[in-house]
CSV table of C-alpha atoms in Angstrom, one decimal:
chain,number,residue,atom,x,y,z
V,1037,MET,CA,27.0,-49.0,4.9
V,1038,ARG,CA,23.5,-50.4,5.5
V,1039,GLY,CA,24.6,-51.8,8.8
V,1040,ASP,CA,26.0,-48.4,9.9
V,1041,LEU,CA,22.8,-46.6,8.9
V,1042,ALA,CA,20.7,-49.2,10.7
V,1043,LEU,CA,22.7,-48.6,13.9
V,1044,ILE,CA,22.6,-44.8,13.5
V,1045,LEU,CA,18.8,-44.9,12.9
V,1046,LYS,CA,18.0,-47.5,15.4
V,1047,ASP,CA,15.5,-45.2,17.3
V,1048,ALA,CA,13.7,-44.1,14.1
V,1049,PRO,CA,10.4,-45.6,13.1
V,1050,ALA,CA,10.8,-48.7,11.0
V,1051,ALA,CA,9.3,-47.1,7.8
V,1052,VAL,CA,11.6,-44.1,8.1
V,1053,ARG,CA,14.7,-46.2,8.8
V,1054,ARG,CA,13.9,-48.5,5.8
V,1055,ALA,CA,13.3,-45.5,3.5
V,1056,MET,CA,16.6,-43.9,4.4
V,1057,ILE,CA,18.6,-47.1,4.1
V,1058,GLU,CA,17.1,-47.8,0.7
V,1059,ASP,CA,18.1,-44.3,-0.4
V,1060,ALA,CA,21.5,-44.3,1.2
V,1061,ALA,CA,23.3,-43.2,-2.0
V,1062,ASN,CA,21.3,-40.0,-2.1
V,1063,LEU,CA,21.4,-39.0,1.6
V,1064,ALA,CA,22.6,-35.4,2.2
V,1065,PRO,CA,25.7,-35.2,4.4
V,1066,GLY,CA,24.8,-35.3,8.0
V,1067,ALA,CA,21.1,-36.2,7.4
V,1068,ALA,CA,21.4,-39.7,8.9
V,1069,GLN,CA,23.2,-38.5,12.0
V,1070,VAL,CA,20.8,-35.7,12.8
V,1071,MET,CA,17.8,-37.9,12.1
V,1072,GLY,CA,19.3,-40.5,14.5
V,1073,ARG,CA,19.8,-37.9,17.2
V,1074,PHE,CA,16.3,-36.6,16.6
V,1075,TRP,CA,14.5,-39.9,17.0
V,1076,ALA,CA,16.7,-40.8,20.0
V,1077,ALA,CA,15.6,-37.6,21.7
V,1078,VAL,CA,11.9,-38.3,20.9
V,1079,ARG,CA,12.1,-41.8,22.3
V,1080,ALA,CA,14.1,-40.6,25.4
V,1081,GLY,CA,11.5,-37.9,26.1
V,1082,ARG,CA,8.6,-40.3,25.3
V,1083,GLY,CA,7.4,-37.8,22.8
V,1084,ASN,CA,4.6,-38.1,20.2
V,1085,MET,CA,6.1,-39.9,17.2
V,1086,THR,CA,3.7,-38.2,14.8
V,1087,MET,CA,4.3,-34.7,16.1
V,1088,PRO,CA,7.5,-34.4,18.1
V,1089,ALA,CA,7.9,-31.4,20.4
V,1090,ALA,CA,10.1,-28.4,19.9
V,1091,GLU,CA,12.7,-29.5,22.5
V,1092,HIS,CA,13.4,-32.6,20.4
V,1093,TYR,CA,14.5,-30.4,17.4
V,1094,ARG,CA,16.7,-28.4,19.8
V,1095,ALA,CA,18.3,-31.5,21.2
V,1096,ALA,CA,19.1,-32.9,17.7
V,1097,ALA,CA,20.6,-29.8,16.1
V,1098,ALA,CA,23.1,-27.4,17.6
V,1099,SER,CA,23.3,-25.2,14.5
V,1100,GLU,CA,20.8,-23.7,12.1
V,1101,SER,CA,22.3,-25.5,9.1
V,1102,THR,CA,21.9,-28.9,10.9
V,1103,PHE,CA,18.4,-27.9,12.0
V,1104,ARG,CA,17.5,-27.1,8.3
V,1105,CYS,CA,19.0,-30.4,7.2
V,1106,LEU,CA,16.8,-32.2,9.7
V,1107,LEU,CA,13.7,-30.5,8.4
V,1108,ARG,CA,14.6,-31.4,4.8
V,1109,ALA,CA,15.2,-35.1,5.8
V,1110,LEU,CA,11.8,-35.3,7.6
V,1111,ALA,CA,10.0,-33.8,4.6
V,1112,VAL,CA,11.5,-36.5,2.3
V,1113,TYR,CA,11.6,-39.6,4.6
V,1114,ALA,CA,8.9,-38.9,7.2
V,1115,PRO,CA,6.3,-36.8,5.4
V,1116,HIS,CA,3.6,-38.1,7.8
V,1117,VAL,CA,5.2,-36.4,10.7
V,1118,SER,CA,3.8,-33.0,11.7
V,1119,THR,CA,6.6,-30.5,11.9
V,1120,ALA,CA,4.4,-27.7,13.3
V,1121,PRO,CA,6.3,-27.4,16.6
V,1122,ALA,CA,9.5,-26.9,14.6
V,1123,ARG,CA,8.1,-23.5,13.6
V,1124,LEU,CA,9.0,-22.2,17.1
V,1125,VAL,CA,12.6,-23.4,16.8
V,1126,SER,CA,12.8,-21.9,13.3
V,1127,ASP,CA,11.7,-18.5,14.6
V,1128,GLU,CA,14.4,-18.8,17.3
V,1129,TRP,CA,17.1,-19.2,14.7
V,1130,TYR,CA,15.8,-16.3,12.7
V,1131,ALA,CA,15.7,-14.1,15.8
V,1132,ARG,CA,19.4,-14.9,16.4
V,1133,ARG,CA,20.3,-13.4,13.0
V,1134,ARG,CA,18.7,-10.1,13.7
V,1135,GLN,CA,20.8,-7.2,14.9
V,1136,PRO,CA,19.9,-5.9,18.4
V,1137,VAL,CA,17.8,-2.8,18.3
V,1138,THR,CA,18.9,0.1,20.5
V,1139,ARG,CA,15.9,1.5,22.4
V,1140,ILE,CA,15.8,5.3,22.7
V,1141,ALA,CA,14.1,6.6,25.8
V,1142,PRO,CA,11.1,8.8,24.9
V,1143,VAL,CA,11.7,12.5,25.2
V,1144,ALA,CA,9.0,14.7,26.7
V,1145,GLU,CA,7.4,16.8,24.0
V,1146,PRO,CA,7.5,20.6,24.3
V,1147,PRO,CA,4.3,22.6,24.5
V,1148,VAL,CA,2.3,22.9,21.3
V,1149,GLU,CA,3.2,26.5,20.7
V,1150,ALA,CA,6.9,25.9,21.1
V,1151,THR,CA,7.0,23.7,18.0
V,1152,TRP,CA,5.2,26.3,15.8
V,1153,PRO,CA,6.7,29.2,13.9
V,1154,VAL,CA,6.5,32.6,15.6
V,1155,SER,CA,3.8,33.9,13.2
V,1156,TRP,CA,1.6,30.9,13.9
V,1157,ARG,CA,2.0,31.2,17.6
V,1158,ARG,CA,0.7,34.7,17.5
V,1159,MET,CA,-2.5,33.4,15.8
V,1160,LYS,CA,-3.2,30.6,18.3
V,1161,PRO,CA,-5.1,32.8,20.9
V,1162,ASP,CA,-7.5,33.8,18.1
V,1163,LEU,CA,-8.1,30.1,17.3
V,1164,ASP,CA,-8.6,29.4,21.0
V,1165,ALA,CA,-11.1,32.2,21.3
V,1166,ALA,CA,-13.1,31.1,18.2
V,1167,ARG,CA,-16.6,29.9,18.7
V,1168,ILE,CA,-16.1,26.4,17.4
V,1169,LYS,CA,-16.4,22.9,18.9
V,1170,SER,CA,-13.6,21.8,21.1
V,1171,SER,CA,-13.2,18.7,19.0
V,1172,THR,CA,-12.9,20.8,15.9
V,1173,ARG,CA,-10.3,23.1,17.6
V,1174,SER,CA,-8.3,20.0,18.7
V,1175,ARG,CA,-8.4,18.7,15.1
V,1176,TYR,CA,-7.1,22.0,13.7
V,1177,VAL,CA,-4.3,22.1,16.3
V,1178,ALA,CA,-3.2,18.5,15.5
V,1179,SER,CA,-3.1,19.4,11.8
V,1180,VAL,CA,-1.1,22.6,12.4
V,1181,ASN,CA,1.3,20.4,14.5
V,1182,ARG,CA,1.9,18.3,11.4
V,1183,CYS,CA,2.5,21.3,9.3
V,1184,ALA,CA,4.9,22.8,11.9
V,1185,ALA,CA,6.9,19.6,11.8
V,1186,MET,CA,7.5,20.0,8.1
V,1187,VAL,CA,8.4,23.7,8.5
V,1188,SER,CA,10.9,22.8,11.3
V,1189,GLU,CA,12.6,20.3,8.9
V,1190,GLY,CA,13.0,23.0,6.3
V,1191,LEU,CA,10.6,21.3,3.9
V,1192,ALA,CA,8.1,24.2,3.7
V,1193,SER,CA,7.6,27.9,4.3
V,1194,ASP,CA,5.9,29.3,7.4
V,1195,ARG,CA,4.1,32.0,5.5
V,1196,HIS,CA,0.5,31.4,4.6
V,1197,GLY,CA,0.0,31.3,0.8
V,1198,PHE,CA,0.2,29.2,-2.4
V,1199,VAL,CA,3.9,28.5,-2.1
V,1200,ALA,CA,3.6,27.2,1.5
V,1201,ALA,CA,0.7,25.0,0.6
V,1202,CYS,CA,2.6,23.6,-2.4
V,1203,GLU,CA,5.6,22.8,-0.3
V,1204,LEU,CA,3.6,21.2,2.4
V,1205,SER,CA,1.7,19.0,-0.1
V,1206,GLU,CA,5.0,17.9,-1.5
V,1207,ALA,CA,6.5,17.2,2.0
V,1208,PHE,CA,3.5,15.2,3.1
V,1209,LEU,CA,3.1,13.1,0.0
V,1210,PHE,CA,6.9,12.5,-0.8
V,1211,HIS,CA,8.7,12.8,2.5
V,1212,PRO,CA,12.2,11.4,2.5
V,1213,ASP,CA,11.2,9.1,5.3
V,1214,GLU,CA,8.6,6.8,3.6
V,1215,THR,CA,7.0,5.9,7.0
V,1216,ARG,CA,5.9,9.6,7.3
V,1217,ARG,CA,4.2,9.9,3.9
V,1218,VAL,CA,0.4,10.3,4.0
V,1219,LYS,CA,-2.5,10.0,1.6
V,1220,PRO,CA,-3.7,13.1,-0.4
V,1221,VAL,CA,-6.8,13.3,1.7
V,1222,THR,CA,-4.8,13.4,4.9
V,1223,ALA,CA,-2.5,16.0,3.5
V,1224,ALA,CA,-5.5,18.1,2.5
V,1225,ASN,CA,-6.9,17.9,6.0
V,1226,TYR,CA,-3.6,19.0,7.5
V,1227,ILE,CA,-3.3,22.0,5.2
V,1228,GLU,CA,-6.9,22.9,5.9
V,1229,GLY,CA,-6.1,23.0,9.6
V,1230,LEU,CA,-3.4,25.6,8.8
V,1231,ILE,CA,-5.9,27.6,6.7
V,1232,ALA,CA,-8.4,27.6,9.6
V,1233,LEU,CA,-5.6,29.0,11.8
V,1234,GLY,CA,-4.9,31.7,9.3
V,1235,ALA,CA,-8.7,32.5,8.9
V,1236,LYS,CA,-9.0,33.0,12.7
V,1237,GLY,CA,-5.7,34.9,12.8
V,1238,GLY,CA,-6.5,37.5,10.2
V,1239,VAL,CA,-4.5,36.3,7.2
V,1240,ALA,CA,-5.5,37.9,3.9
V,1241,GLU,CA,-8.4,36.1,2.1
V,1242,GLU,CA,-6.3,36.0,-1.1
V,1243,SER,CA,-3.6,34.0,0.5
V,1244,LEU,CA,-6.1,31.5,2.0
V,1245,SER,CA,-7.9,31.1,-1.3
V,1246,ALA,CA,-4.6,30.3,-3.0
V,1247,MET,CA,-3.9,27.6,-0.4
V,1248,GLN,CA,-7.4,26.2,-1.0
V,1249,VAL,CA,-6.4,25.6,-4.7
V,1250,ILE,CA,-3.9,23.1,-3.4
V,1251,THR,CA,-6.4,21.3,-1.1
V,1252,ARG,CA,-8.9,21.0,-3.9
V,1253,ASP,CA,-6.2,19.5,-6.1
V,1254,LEU,CA,-5.4,17.0,-3.3
V,1255,ARG,CA,-9.1,16.1,-3.1
V,1256,ASP,CA,-9.2,15.7,-6.9
V,1257,GLN,CA,-6.4,13.1,-6.5
V,1258,VAL,CA,-8.6,11.3,-3.9
V,1259,ALA,CA,-11.5,11.3,-6.5
V,1260,LEU,CA,-9.1,9.8,-9.1
V,1261,ALA,CA,-8.0,7.1,-6.6
V,1262,GLU,CA,-11.7,6.4,-6.0
V,1263,LYS,CA,-12.2,5.9,-9.7
V,1264,ASN,CA,-9.2,3.5,-9.8
V,1265,LYS,CA,-10.8,1.6,-6.9
V,1266,GLN,CA,-14.1,1.3,-8.8
V,1267,GLU,CA,-12.1,-0.1,-11.8
V,1268,ARG,CA,-10.5,-2.6,-9.5
V,1269,LEU,CA,-13.9,-3.6,-8.1
V,1270,SER,CA,-15.4,-3.9,-11.6
V,1271,GLY,CA,-12.6,-6.3,-12.5
V,1272,LEU,CA,-13.1,-8.3,-9.4
V,1273,MET,CA,-16.9,-8.5,-10.1
V,1274,GLU,CA,-16.2,-9.6,-13.7
V,1275,ARG,CA,-14.0,-12.4,-12.2
V,1276,GLY,CA,-16.9,-13.5,-10.1
V,1277,GLY,CA,-16.9,-11.3,-7.0
V,1278,TYR,CA,-17.3,-13.2,-3.8
V,1279,GLY,CA,-17.3,-16.5,-5.7
V,1280,HIS,CA,-13.8,-15.6,-7.1
V,1281,VAL,CA,-12.6,-14.8,-3.6
V,1282,ALA,CA,-13.9,-18.1,-2.3
V,1283,ASP,CA,-12.2,-20.0,-5.2
V,1284,LYS,CA,-8.9,-18.2,-4.4
V,1285,ILE,CA,-9.1,-19.1,-0.8
V,1286,ALA,CA,-9.7,-22.8,-1.7
V,1287,GLU,CA,-6.7,-22.7,-4.1
V,1288,ILE,CA,-4.4,-21.1,-1.5
V,1289,ARG,CA,-5.4,-23.6,1.2
V,1290,SER,CA,-4.7,-26.5,-1.2
V,1291,ARG,CA,-1.3,-25.0,-1.9
V,1292,ALA,CA,-0.6,-24.6,1.8
V,1293,ASN,CA,-1.5,-28.3,2.5
V,1294,ASP,CA,1.2,-29.4,0.0
V,1295,LEU,CA,3.9,-27.5,2.0
V,1296,PRO,CA,5.6,-28.6,5.3
V,1297,ALA,CA,3.9,-27.4,8.4
V,1298,HIS,CA,7.1,-25.6,9.6
V,1299,SER,CA,7.7,-23.7,6.3
V,1300,ALA,CA,7.3,-19.9,6.0
V,1301,ALA,CA,5.6,-20.4,2.6
V,1302,ARG,CA,2.8,-22.4,4.2
V,1303,ARG,CA,2.4,-19.8,6.9
V,1304,ARG,CA,2.1,-17.0,4.4
V,1305,CYS,CA,-0.4,-19.0,2.3
V,1306,MET,CA,-2.6,-19.7,5.4
V,1307,GLN,CA,-2.3,-16.0,6.5
V,1308,GLN,CA,-3.7,-15.0,3.1
V,1309,ALA,CA,-6.5,-17.6,3.2
V,1310,VAL,CA,-7.6,-16.8,6.8
V,1311,VAL,CA,-7.5,-13.0,6.3
V,1312,CYS,CA,-9.5,-13.2,3.1
V,1313,ALA,CA,-12.0,-15.5,4.7
V,1314,VAL,CA,-12.6,-13.4,7.8
V,1315,ILE,CA,-13.0,-10.3,5.7
V,1316,LEU,CA,-15.5,-12.2,3.5
V,1317,ASN,CA,-17.6,-12.8,6.6
V,1318,LYS,CA,-17.6,-9.2,7.9
V,1319,PRO,CA,-14.9,-6.7,6.6
V,1320,PRO,CA,-13.1,-5.0,9.6
V,1321,ARG,CA,-10.7,-2.1,8.9
V,1322,LYS,CA,-7.1,-3.2,8.7
V,1323,GLY,CA,-6.1,-1.3,11.8
V,1324,ASP,CA,-8.6,-3.2,13.8
V,1325,LEU,CA,-7.9,-6.5,12.2
V,1326,VAL,CA,-4.2,-6.5,13.1
V,1327,SER,CA,-4.9,-5.9,16.8
V,1328,TRP,CA,-7.1,-8.9,17.5
V,1329,ARG,CA,-6.0,-11.3,20.2
V,1330,PHE,CA,-7.2,-14.8,20.9
V,1331,GLY,CA,-9.6,-15.0,23.8
V,1332,GLU,CA,-10.1,-11.2,23.8
V,1333,ARG,CA,-11.2,-9.9,20.4
V,1334,ILE,CA,-11.5,-13.2,18.6
V,1335,ILE,CA,-13.0,-16.1,20.5
V,1336,ARG,CA,-13.6,-19.8,19.8
V,1337,ASP,CA,-16.5,-21.4,21.6
V,1338,VAL,CA,-16.3,-25.0,22.8
V,1339,ASP,CA,-18.6,-26.1,20.0
V,1340,GLY,CA,-16.1,-24.8,17.4
V,1341,THR,CA,-17.9,-21.6,16.6
V,1342,TRP,CA,-15.7,-18.6,16.2
V,1343,ARG,CA,-16.8,-15.0,16.8
V,1344,ALA,CA,-15.1,-11.6,17.0
V,1345,GLU,CA,-16.1,-8.5,19.0
V,1346,TRP,CA,-14.0,-5.3,19.1
V,1347,GLU,CA,-13.9,-1.5,19.5
V,1348,GLN,CA,-13.3,0.2,16.3
V,1349,GLU,CA,-10.1,2.4,16.3
V,1350,LYS,CA,-11.6,4.9,13.9
V,1351,THR,CA,-15.0,5.5,15.5
V,1352,GLY,CA,-14.6,4.2,19.1
V,1353,ALA,CA,-17.8,2.3,18.6
V,1354,GLY,CA,-18.1,-1.4,19.4
V,1355,THR,CA,-19.0,-4.0,16.7
V,1356,GLU,CA,-19.1,-7.7,16.3
V,1357,THR,CA,-19.3,-10.5,13.7
V,1358,GLY,CA,-21.8,-12.7,15.5
V,1359,ALA,CA,-21.3,-16.4,14.9
V,1360,ILE,CA,-18.8,-16.7,12.0
V,1361,TRP,CA,-19.8,-18.9,9.1
V,1362,PRO,CA,-18.9,-22.6,9.7
V,1363,GLU,CA,-16.8,-22.7,6.5
V,1364,ILE,CA,-14.6,-19.9,7.9
V,1365,CYS,CA,-14.5,-21.4,11.3
V,1366,GLU,CA,-13.0,-24.4,9.7
V,1367,ILE,CA,-10.3,-22.2,8.1
V,1368,LEU,CA,-9.5,-20.5,11.4
V,1369,ASP,CA,-9.1,-24.0,13.0
V,1370,GLU,CA,-6.8,-25.0,10.2
V,1371,TRP,CA,-4.8,-21.8,10.7
V,1372,ILE,CA,-4.1,-22.3,14.4
V,1373,LEU,CA,-3.5,-26.0,14.1
V,1374,ASN,CA,-0.9,-25.6,11.3
V,1375,GLY,CA,-0.7,-29.3,10.5
V,1376,ARG,CA,-1.5,-30.6,14.0
V,1377,PRO,CA,-4.1,-33.3,14.4
V,1378,ASP,CA,-7.7,-32.0,14.7
V,1379,ARG,CA,-8.1,-33.6,18.1
V,1380,LEU,CA,-5.6,-31.0,19.5
V,1381,ILE,CA,-7.7,-28.0,18.5
V,1382,HIS,CA,-8.9,-27.2,22.1
V,1383,VAL,CA,-5.4,-27.5,23.5
V,1384,ARG,CA,-3.9,-25.4,20.7
V,1385,TYR,CA,-6.5,-22.6,21.2
V,1386,GLN,CA,-5.8,-22.5,25.0
V,1387,GLU,CA,-2.0,-22.2,24.2
V,1388,LEU,CA,-2.8,-19.1,22.0
V,1389,ILE,CA,-5.0,-17.2,24.5
V,1390,GLY,CA,-3.7,-13.6,24.7
V,1391,ARG,CA,-1.6,-13.9,21.5
V,1392,ASN,CA,-2.1,-12.0,18.3
V,1393,TRP,CA,-4.3,-13.9,15.8
V,1394,LEU,CA,-2.1,-13.1,12.8
V,1395,THR,CA,1.4,-13.7,14.2
V,1396,LEU,CA,0.4,-16.4,16.7
V,1397,ASP,CA,2.7,-14.8,19.2
V,1398,ASP,CA,2.8,-11.7,21.4
V,1399,ARG,CA,3.9,-9.4,18.5
V,1400,GLU,CA,1.3,-7.2,16.7
V,1401,PRO,CA,1.9,-7.1,12.9
V,1402,TYR,CA,2.3,-3.9,11.0
V,1403,ARG,CA,-0.9,-2.2,10.0
V,1404,ASN,CA,-0.6,-2.8,6.2
V,1405,LEU,CA,-0.3,-6.6,6.5
V,1406,PRO,CA,-4.0,-7.3,5.6
V,1407,THR,CA,-3.7,-5.2,2.5
V,1408,GLU,CA,-0.5,-7.0,1.4
V,1409,LEU,CA,-2.2,-10.4,2.1
V,1410,THR,CA,-5.4,-9.7,0.1
V,1411,ARG,CA,-3.5,-8.0,-2.7
V,1412,ALA,CA,-1.3,-11.1,-3.1
V,1413,ALA,CA,-4.3,-13.4,-2.9
V,1414,ILE,CA,-6.9,-11.7,-5.0
V,1415,GLY,CA,-5.3,-8.6,-6.5
V,1416,VAL,CA,-7.1,-5.9,-4.5
V,1417,PRO,CA,-6.3,-4.3,-1.1
V,1418,SER,CA,-8.3,-5.4,1.9
V,1419,HIS,CA,-10.4,-2.1,2.0
V,1420,ASP,CA,-11.8,-2.9,-1.4
V,1421,LEU,CA,-13.6,-5.9,0.1
V,1422,ARG,CA,-15.5,-3.5,2.4
V,1423,THR,CA,-16.8,-1.7,-0.7
V,1424,LEU,CA,-17.5,-5.0,-2.4
V,1425,ALA,CA,-19.7,-6.0,0.5
V,1426,ALA,CA,-21.6,-2.7,0.4
V,1427,ASP,CA,-22.1,-3.2,-3.4
V,1428,TYR,CA,-23.7,-6.6,-2.9
V,1429,MET,CA,-26.1,-5.2,-0.2
V,1430,ARG,CA,-27.0,-2.3,-2.5
V,1431,ARG,CA,-27.9,-4.6,-5.3
V,1432,HIS,CA,-29.8,-7.0,-3.1
V,1433,ASP,CA,-32.1,-4.5,-1.3
V,1434,PRO,CA,-31.4,-0.9,-2.3
V,1435,ALA,CA,-34.3,0.5,-0.3
V,1436,ARG,CA,-32.8,-0.6,3.1
V,1437,ALA,CA,-29.2,-1.2,2.1
V,1438,ALA,CA,-27.8,2.1,3.4
V,1439,ASP,CA,-28.7,1.4,7.0
V,1440,VAL,CA,-27.5,-2.2,6.7
V,1441,ILE,CA,-24.2,-1.1,5.2
V,1442,ALA,CA,-23.6,1.4,8.0
V,1443,THR,CA,-24.1,-1.4,10.6
V,1444,HIS,CA,-22.1,-4.0,8.6
V,1445,LEU,CA,-19.1,-1.7,7.9
V,1446,GLY,CA,-19.2,0.0,11.3
V,1447,HIS,CA,-19.7,3.6,10.3
V,1448,GLY,CA,-19.7,5.9,13.3
V,1449,THR,CA,-21.8,8.7,11.7
V,1450,ARG,CA,-24.3,9.2,8.9
V,1451,LYS,CA,-21.8,11.4,7.1
V,1452,ALA,CA,-19.3,8.5,7.0
V,1453,GLY,CA,-21.6,6.5,4.7
V,1454,GLU,CA,-22.9,9.4,2.5
V,1455,ALA,CA,-21.4,8.0,-0.7
V,1456,TYR,CA,-22.9,4.5,0.0
V,1457,ARG,CA,-26.3,6.1,0.9
V,1458,ALA,CA,-26.3,8.1,-2.3
V,1459,ASP,CA,-25.7,5.0,-4.4
V,1460,CYS,CA,-28.4,3.1,-2.5
V,1461,ASP,CA,-30.9,6.0,-3.0
V,1462,GLY,CA,-30.1,6.1,-6.7
V,1463,ALA,CA,-30.5,2.3,-7.0
V,1464,ALA,CA,-33.8,2.4,-5.1
V,1465,ALA,CA,-35.1,5.2,-7.3
V,1466,GLN,CA,-34.1,3.2,-10.4
V,1467,ALA,CA,-35.8,0.1,-9.1
V,1468,ILE,CA,-39.0,2.0,-8.4
V,1469,TRP,CA,-38.9,3.6,-11.9
V,1470,GLN,CA,-38.4,0.2,-13.5
V,1471,GLU,CA,-41.4,-1.2,-11.6
V,1472,SER,CA,-43.5,1.8,-12.6
V,1473,ARG,CA,-42.6,1.4,-16.3
V,1474,ALA,CA,-43.5,-2.2,-16.2
V,1475,VAL,CA,-46.9,-1.4,-14.7
V,1476,ILE,CA,-47.5,1.4,-17.3
V,1477,ALA,CA,-46.5,-0.9,-20.1
V,1478,ALA,CA,-48.8,-3.7,-18.9
V,1479,HIS,CA,-51.7,-1.2,-18.6
V,1480,LEU,CA,-51.2,0.1,-22.1
V,1481,LYS,CA,-51.2,-3.4,-23.5
V,1482,SER,CA,-54.6,-4.3,-21.9
V,1483,PRO,CA,-57.5,-4.9,-24.4
V,1484,THR,CA,-59.7,-2.2,-22.6
V,1485,VAL,CA,-57.0,0.5,-23.1
V,1486,ARG,CA,-56.5,-0.5,-26.7
V,1487,ARG,CA,-60.3,-0.2,-27.5
V,1488,GLU,CA,-60.4,3.2,-25.8
V,1489,LYS,CA,-57.4,4.4,-27.9
V,1490,GLN,CA,-59.2,3.1,-31.1
V,1491,ASN,CA,-62.4,5.0,-30.2
V,1492,ILE,CA,-60.5,8.2,-29.7
V,1493,VAL,CA,-58.8,7.8,-33.0
V,1494,ALA,CA,-62.1,7.1,-34.7
V,1495,ARG,CA,-63.8,10.1,-33.2
V,1496,ALA,CA,-60.9,12.3,-34.3
């Protein structure tokens, strides 16, 4: 038996061959054969013995089960070997399992008015003639389009009034197609667009007021969600705030380092760590974060410094991180290397130019991925870390924090940061009052003031 294994594994490194021969009784069926083919392919291709290339895995395994057997054998008998290139082969096997997606050719959309109920179409000329900003008119039209889609599906009435607003609210929040559901604040904005159409088109004030009852209720739901967010943030602050996030990143990185480089579990851990780390440096919105590509939005300088620069989807304004903190640069390097030796960092970065920074390929991930990753790592959605950053700035320098927060979070207008500005103004006023009280208290305790008070009492 040992002689047979020695022959099968003749091309394997001596330490690997010896470990497998000594554990011959416990070898999985086919493990020796696939390892023999694998190391033969590596030697024939003059590959790197510590990090074999993807083609060597393909040459050794003609089926997915054999490929998985090879990875398990390498993890047990050759743990020093980096299996990072095997990730590409693993993705290829996963792709073969997927059902082909039938692409439907896009259909030209009909004119706006054609999708609206007849009664709404009659009001549109009045909206067009109204003396309002063109941007405001466009926003109203876009909102009415959304409402019209729900009416066309039979989910809501086309008659302005309380019932229509209720039905629209229900349709937007609980649409049968989960991908078409929206947040309460978005639903309120859509219905307010329809209210504006009715106001310009001569709908009775009573009907519009009844619809506004629903939009106020939707905005109350937003306020409740804000309260829940504050509770989440309070819990995060009690656990240590940024310090807790940093500890979690270290814990996740440690967990990832104990997993094979090719494993999906390691990839998910490192995704969590790198997203939390980048947000810790400067918190982008999740829609912006998922769109970054290496060499375009997120760049690595020759000296190892990473920086990001992008145009914000929400505001259209440009923003940047500047030089990212060295500790986070280290995590970014670790993320793209995925178990490869440090000396290959420049080669690896050049390989990834033009690829998405979260998938490491051409695909852009779904928008909610950052929220899923941060929630799994630290228990809060990614957007909460934007609020946490603002809270730290407000506590540090309340007098100037509002403007710093606006720059740091990329607010496009003063109105966008009104809530943060109000908190900062309140904190600044509180700080000034506390300083004033301290001065007054110190003054009252001075000997001169005490003697004057005693003289006044004596004269009385």
